[in-house]
Amino acid sequence: MQDHIEWVLEMTIQDGQSDAVQPLIDEMVAATQANEPSALTYEYYLSEDGARCTVVERYADNDALMLHLKNFGEHFAERFLAVFAPARFTVYGPADATSRAALADFGATFESRIGGFHRS
């Protein structure tokens, strides 16, 4: 658990893109589940008014995070940014310099764990 890195990314849905949300998420979830065994949590949530979407992601370590970003960049980034506008992005845990640099363009802020536990 000490190597786990998680994030919460809050987004607004771009004008005219509401019909593209579910198909894109379904494709991304399937690809992440099939190809990234160290992606521990990958969950999307939609606001009741359908205007905002939040994704909660958790990775085993920095290598798993970077694999996800590689796959995201190669297969989904362009469509993702056409559908979603990142509004708030907080990363939790021991993100290394490489991970921090890779997430900087999305406006990520970082917080370090100072206590607590996780139950499975």
mmCIF file with all atom_site columns, N, CA and C in Angstrom, residues 70-102:
data_model
loop_
_atom_site.group_PDB
_atom_site.id
_atom_site.type_symbol
_atom_site.label_atom_id
_atom_site.label_alt_id
_atom_site.label_comp_id
_atom_site.label_asym_id
_atom_site.label_entity_id
_atom_site.label_seq_id
_atom_site.pdbx_PDB_ins_code
_atom_site.Cartn_x
_atom_site.Cartn_y
_atom_site.Cartn_z
_atom_site.occupancy
_atom_site.B_iso_or_equiv
_atom_site.pdbx_formal_charge
_atom_site.auth_seq_id
_atom_site.auth_comp_id
_atom_site.auth_asym_id
_atom_site.auth_atom_id
_atom_site.pdbx_PDB_model_num
ATOM 1  N N  . LYS A 1 70  ? 0.945   5.955  -20.577 1.00 0.00 ? 70  LYS A N  1
ATOM 2  C CA . LYS A 1 70  ? 1.389   5.587  -21.926 1.00 0.00 ? 70  LYS A CA 1
ATOM 3  C C  . LYS A 1 70  ? 0.198   5.094  -22.747 1.00 0.00 ? 70  LYS A C  1
ATOM 4  N N  . ASN A 1 71  ? -0.573  4.174  -22.183 1.00 0.00 ? 71  ASN A N  1
ATOM 5  C CA . ASN A 1 71  ? -1.740  3.639  -22.895 1.00 0.00 ? 71  ASN A CA 1
ATOM 6  C C  . ASN A 1 71  ? -2.776  4.727  -23.152 1.00 0.00 ? 71  ASN A C  1
ATOM 7  N N  . PHE A 1 72  ? -2.998  5.565  -22.160 1.00 0.00 ? 72  PHE A N  1
ATOM 8  C CA . PHE A 1 72  ? -3.944  6.669  -22.304 1.00 0.00 ? 72  PHE A CA 1
ATOM 9  C C  . PHE A 1 72  ? -3.512  7.592  -23.444 1.00 0.00 ? 72  PHE A C  1
ATOM 10 N N  . GLY A 1 73  ? -2.243  7.956  -23.449 1.00 0.00 ? 73  GLY A N  1
ATOM 11 C CA . GLY A 1 73  ? -1.739  8.851  -24.486 1.00 0.00 ? 73  GLY A CA 1
ATOM 12 C C  . GLY A 1 73  ? -1.843  8.271  -25.883 1.00 0.00 ? 73  GLY A C  1
ATOM 13 N N  . GLU A 1 74  ? -1.549  6.989  -26.008 1.00 0.00 ? 74  GLU A N  1
ATOM 14 C CA . GLU A 1 74  ? -1.570  6.337  -27.317 1.00 0.00 ? 74  GLU A CA 1
ATOM 15 C C  . GLU A 1 74  ? -2.980  6.107  -27.851 1.00 0.00 ? 74  GLU A C  1
ATOM 16 N N  . HIS A 1 75  ? -3.940  5.871  -26.960 1.00 0.00 ? 75  HIS A N  1
ATOM 17 C CA . HIS A 1 75  ? -5.257  5.409  -27.414 1.00 0.00 ? 75  HIS A CA 1
ATOM 18 C C  . HIS A 1 75  ? -6.429  6.337  -27.105 1.00 0.00 ? 75  HIS A C  1
ATOM 19 N N  . PHE A 1 76  ? -6.302  7.198  -26.093 1.00 0.00 ? 76  PHE A N  1
ATOM 20 C CA . PHE A 1 76  ? -7.494  7.901  -25.628 1.00 0.00 ? 76  PHE A CA 1
ATOM 21 C C  . PHE A 1 76  ? -7.363  9.400  -25.408 1.00 0.00 ? 76  PHE A C  1
ATOM 22 N N  . ALA A 1 77  ? -6.181  9.928  -25.264 1.00 0.00 ? 77  ALA A N  1
ATOM 23 C CA . ALA A 1 77  ? -6.006  11.319 -24.831 1.00 0.00 ? 77  ALA A CA 1
ATOM 24 C C  . ALA A 1 77  ? -6.761  12.313 -25.700 1.00 0.00 ? 77  ALA A C  1
ATOM 25 N N  . GLU A 1 78  ? -6.653  12.178 -27.004 1.00 0.00 ? 78  GLU A N  1
ATOM 26 C CA . GLU A 1 78  ? -7.291  13.146 -27.896 1.00 0.00 ? 78  GLU A CA 1
ATOM 27 C C  . GLU A 1 78  ? -8.811  13.144 -27.723 1.00 0.00 ? 78  GLU A C  1
ATOM 28 N N  . ARG A 1 79  ? -9.413  11.970 -27.727 1.00 0.00 ? 79  ARG A N  1
ATOM 29 C CA . ARG A 1 79  ? -10.875 11.883 -27.553 1.00 0.00 ? 79  ARG A CA 1
ATOM 30 C C  . ARG A 1 79  ? -11.283 12.304 -26.149 1.00 0.00 ? 79  ARG A C  1
ATOM 31 N N  . PHE A 1 80  ? -10.494 11.921 -25.141 1.00 0.00 ? 80  PHE A N  1
ATOM 32 C CA . PHE A 1 80  ? -10.792 12.267 -23.754 1.00 0.00 ? 80  PHE A CA 1
ATOM 33 C C  . PHE A 1 80  ? -10.880 13.785 -23.588 1.00 0.00 ? 80  PHE A C  1
ATOM 34 N N  . LEU A 1 81  ? -9.899  14.502 -24.127 1.00 0.00 ? 81  LEU A N  1
ATOM 35 C CA . LEU A 1 81  ? -9.876  15.959 -23.968 1.00 0.00 ? 81  LEU A CA 1
ATOM 36 C C  . LEU A 1 81  ? -10.920 16.659 -24.831 1.00 0.00 ? 81  LEU A C  1
ATOM 37 N N  . ALA A 1 82  ? -11.435 15.977 -25.839 1.00 0.00 ? 82  ALA A N  1
ATOM 38 C CA . ALA A 1 82  ? -12.552 16.536 -26.609 1.00 0.00 ? 82  ALA A CA 1
ATOM 39 C C  . ALA A 1 82  ? -13.860 16.409 -25.845 1.00 0.00 ? 82  ALA A C  1
ATOM 40 N N  . VAL A 1 83  ? -13.945 15.419 -24.963 1.00 0.00 ? 83  VAL A N  1
ATOM 41 C CA . VAL A 1 83  ? -15.172 15.163 -24.200 1.00 0.00 ? 83  VAL A CA 1
ATOM 42 C C  . VAL A 1 83  ? -15.136 15.844 -22.831 1.00 0.00 ? 83  VAL A C  1
ATOM 43 N N  . PHE A 1 84  ? -13.978 15.825 -22.179 1.00 0.00 ? 84  PHE A N  1
ATOM 44 C CA . PHE A 1 84  ? -13.865 16.306 -20.803 1.00 0.00 ? 84  PHE A CA 1
ATOM 45 C C  . PHE A 1 84  ? -12.911 17.494 -20.691 1.00 0.00 ? 84  PHE A C  1
ATOM 46 N N  . ALA A 1 85  ? -13.243 18.419 -19.796 1.00 0.00 ? 85  ALA A N  1
ATOM 47 C CA . ALA A 1 85  ? -12.347 19.520 -19.449 1.00 0.00 ? 85  ALA A CA 1
ATOM 48 C C  . ALA A 1 85  ? -11.941 19.345 -17.990 1.00 0.00 ? 85  ALA A C  1
ATOM 49 N N  . PRO A 1 86  ? -10.690 18.987 -17.727 1.00 0.00 ? 86  PRO A N  1
ATOM 50 C CA . PRO A 1 86  ? -10.252 18.821 -16.340 1.00 0.00 ? 86  PRO A CA 1
ATOM 51 C C  . PRO A 1 86  ? -10.472 20.106 -15.540 1.00 0.00 ? 86  PRO A C  1
ATOM 52 N N  . ALA A 1 87  ? -11.021 19.942 -14.344 1.00 0.00 ? 87  ALA A N  1
ATOM 53 C CA . ALA A 1 87  ? -11.298 21.090 -13.484 1.00 0.00 ? 87  ALA A CA 1
ATOM 54 C C  . ALA A 1 87  ? -10.467 21.060 -12.203 1.00 0.00 ? 87  ALA A C  1
ATOM 55 N N  . ARG A 1 88  ? -10.284 19.867 -11.659 1.00 0.00 ? 88  ARG A N  1
ATOM 56 C CA . ARG A 1 88  ? -9.512  19.719 -10.420 1.00 0.00 ? 88  ARG A CA 1
ATOM 57 C C  . ARG A 1 88  ? -8.879  18.339 -10.430 1.00 0.00 ? 88  ARG A C  1
ATOM 58 N N  . PHE A 1 89  ? -7.584  18.277 -10.129 1.00 0.00 ? 89  PHE A N  1
ATOM 59 C CA . PHE A 1 89  ? -6.848  17.030 -10.226 1.00 0.00 ? 89  PHE A CA 1
ATOM 60 C C  . PHE A 1 89  ? -5.907  16.930 -9.026  1.00 0.00 ? 89  PHE A C  1
ATOM 61 N N  . THR A 1 90  ? -6.188  16.004 -8.127  1.00 0.00 ? 90  THR A N  1
ATOM 62 C CA . THR A 1 90  ? -5.363  15.821 -6.948  1.00 0.00 ? 90  THR A CA 1
ATOM 63 C C  . THR A 1 90  ? -4.798  14.404 -6.948  1.00 0.00 ? 90  THR A C  1
ATOM 64 N N  . VAL A 1 91  ? -3.493  14.302 -6.790  1.00 0.00 ? 91  VAL A N  1
ATOM 65 C CA . VAL A 1 91  ? -2.784  13.030 -6.765  1.00 0.00 ? 91  VAL A CA 1
ATOM 66 C C  . VAL A 1 91  ? -2.327  12.787 -5.332  1.00 0.00 ? 91  VAL A C  1
ATOM 67 N N  . TYR A 1 92  ? -2.563  11.553 -4.846  1.00 0.00 ? 92  TYR A N  1
ATOM 68 C CA . TYR A 1 92  ? -2.240  11.185 -3.469  1.00 0.00 ? 92  TYR A CA 1
ATOM 69 C C  . TYR A 1 92  ? -1.207  10.072 -3.466  1.00 0.00 ? 92  TYR A C  1
ATOM 70 N N  . GLY A 1 93  ? -0.187  10.218 -2.635  1.00 0.00 ? 93  GLY A N  1
ATOM 71 C CA . GLY A 1 93  ? 0.804   9.159  -2.495  1.00 0.00 ? 93  GLY A CA 1
ATOM 72 C C  . GLY A 1 93  ? 2.147   9.543  -3.076  1.00 0.00 ? 93  GLY A C  1
ATOM 73 N N  . PRO A 1 94  ? 3.067   8.553  -3.124  1.00 0.00 ? 94  PRO A N  1
ATOM 74 C CA . PRO A 1 94  ? 4.470   8.825  -3.458  1.00 0.00 ? 94  PRO A CA 1
ATOM 75 C C  . PRO A 1 94  ? 4.757   8.906  -4.958  1.00 0.00 ? 94  PRO A C  1
ATOM 76 N N  . ALA A 1 95  ? 4.166   9.862  -5.619  1.00 0.00 ? 95  ALA A N  1
ATOM 77 C CA . ALA A 1 95  ? 4.456   10.067 -7.045  1.00 0.00 ? 95  ALA A CA 1
ATOM 78 C C  . ALA A 1 95  ? 5.899   10.547 -7.176  1.00 0.00 ? 95  ALA A C  1
ATOM 79 N N  . ASP A 1 96  ? 6.660   9.852  -8.012  1.00 0.00 ? 96  ASP A N  1
ATOM 80 C CA . ASP A 1 96  ? 8.060   10.246 -8.201  1.00 0.00 ? 96  ASP A CA 1
ATOM 81 C C  . ASP A 1 96  ? 8.156   11.396 -9.207  1.00 0.00 ? 96  ASP A C  1
ATOM 82 N N  . ALA A 1 97  ? 9.362   11.852 -9.455  1.00 0.00 ? 97  ALA A N  1
ATOM 83 C CA . ALA A 1 97  ? 9.579   13.010 -10.339 1.00 0.00 ? 97  ALA A CA 1
ATOM 84 C C  . ALA A 1 97  ? 9.063   12.747 -11.750 1.00 0.00 ? 97  ALA A C  1
ATOM 85 N N  . THR A 1 98  ? 9.232   11.541 -12.251 1.00 0.00 ? 98  THR A N  1
ATOM 86 C CA . THR A 1 98  ? 8.766   11.208 -13.599 1.00 0.00 ? 98  THR A CA 1
ATOM 87 C C  . THR A 1 98  ? 7.238   11.266 -13.665 1.00 0.00 ? 98  THR A C  1
ATOM 88 N N  . SER A 1 99  ? 6.579   10.690 -12.681 1.00 0.00 ? 99  SER A N  1
ATOM 89 C CA . SER A 1 99  ? 5.115   10.720 -12.645 1.00 0.00 ? 99  SER A CA 1
ATOM 90 C C  . SER A 1 99  ? 4.600   12.150 -12.493 1.00 0.00 ? 99  SER A C  1
ATOM 91 N N  . ARG A 1 100 ? 5.229   12.903 -11.620 1.00 0.00 ? 100 ARG A N  1
ATOM 92 C CA . ARG A 1 100 ? 4.821   14.298 -11.422 1.00 0.00 ? 100 ARG A CA 1
ATOM 93 C C  . ARG A 1 100 ? 4.945   15.105 -12.707 1.00 0.00 ? 100 ARG A C  1
ATOM 94 N N  . ALA A 1 101 ? 6.045   14.919 -13.415 1.00 0.00 ? 101 ALA A N  1
ATOM 95 C CA . ALA A 1 101 ? 6.243   15.642 -14.668 1.00 0.00 ? 101 ALA A CA 1
ATOM 96 C C  . ALA A 1 101 ? 5.195   15.239 -15.699 1.00 0.00 ? 101 ALA A C  1
ATOM 97 N N  . ALA A 1 102 ? 4.875   13.948 -15.753 1.00 0.00 ? 102 ALA A N  1
ATOM 98 C CA . ALA A 1 102 ? 3.898   13.460 -16.724 1.00 0.00 ? 102 ALA A CA 1
ATOM 99 C C  . ALA A 1 102 ? 2.491   13.990 -16.434 1.00 0.00 ? 102 ALA A C  1
#
